[in-house]
Amino acid sequence: MDLLYIHPDPQMPHDTVVPMGLAGMINHARAATACEVVGRYWHEVRAGELAAAKVIAMDLHWYSSLASYCELVRRVRRVSPGTPIIAGGVTASIFARLLVRRGLADHVVVGDADFPFATLVSCLLRRGDLARIPNVVSAGGGPASRYCLTRADFDALDFMDIGWFPSLLRAARRRHAWFKRSGVLWDGFPYLNISRGCTQPCPECAGSTGNQRRIFHRARVTRSPARVARSLDLYQANPDFEAVTIHHGFLIDEEDHYVQGVLDRPRDLRVFYELYDLPSPRRLQ
C-alpha cells in the first residue's frame, strides 16, 4: 500500500465526524500521484497495515485527538520505525515544529494542505526533493514557501468520494439509514464545503477572520456557487445520502446572488446546519 491514512480518536460523539476537507485532499492526492490509499479509524488499523504502508498520514485537527494521535505514532514507530509520518490539520499547523522536534511527525503540512499534501506524498514515494514543497515543516526546517487555497483550486476538489475509507462510508450509510427510520440527524459526513473560514472575529475559533490569516495566511475563501450547487445535485443523486452537513454562516454571510446561485432549485435533501446566528426572515424565504 502506498499511503495509509489513519483518523485518530477525536473524542466526538459520532464516527462520521472527520475534517471537512479530508476527502478533497486525499482524492486530489490519489488523482495527482496515482497512489493506492487506504483509510482507517484508529481502532481498526492493524499492525500488518502499518508495516505495509510506504507513507502514513494522520490528521491532528482538533486538540481532543492528541492522546490518540500520540499513541498511534508510538505504534507506528514500534512496528515500522522507518515509515514517514505526515500530520496536518489546525492543531498540527499551530504546533508543527514541536511535533517534528519531539518525533511525533516527520513532516507537517501547515495551513491549506489540499495541494501541498499531494506533492509531499509524491516526493516521499518517488524519493523526490522535499526542500521546495510549500507549507511543509520537516526536520530540516520549512516551510520553503506558502501555498494558499484559491477559489479555482477549491472548486477542483472532490469532497464526495470516500470509497478509499470503507469504514467511514459504512458509518455514513448507517447515519443516513438511521435518519430515514427515526428522523434524527446529527453532524457528520457528507459535508457541503462552501467556505474556508468565517466572517466572525471569535478569537477562540480557528475559522475566525484573524486566525485564518495567522494560521492559513489568507482571507476567507469560498467555492463558486455553481460548484456548490453541483455538489448538492451529486449528493441528492447518491442513494447513500439523505442529508448534508453545513457549517459556517452560509445563509448569513453570502450575498444574495451567491445564495440564489446555490439554491437555484428545490432539492430533496435534509440539512444539519450549524450556524452562529439566525438568517433574516427575508433570506429564509
mmCIF file of C-alpha atoms in Angstrom, residues 79 100 230 265 275:
data_model
loop_
_atom_site.group_PDB
_atom_site.id
_atom_site.type_symbol
_atom_site.label_atom_id
_atom_site.label_comp_id
_atom_site.label_asym_id
_atom_site.label_seq_id
_atom_site.Cartn_x
_atom_site.Cartn_y
_atom_site.Cartn_z
ATOM 1 C CA VAL A 79 6.039 -1.645 14.034
ATOM 2 C CA VAL A 100 8.686 17.378 14.423
ATOM 3 C CA ARG A 230 -23.328 20.857 -8.347
ATOM 4 C CA ARG A 265 -33.970 24.979 -7.453
ATOM 5 C CA LEU A 275 -24.685 28.403 12.394
#
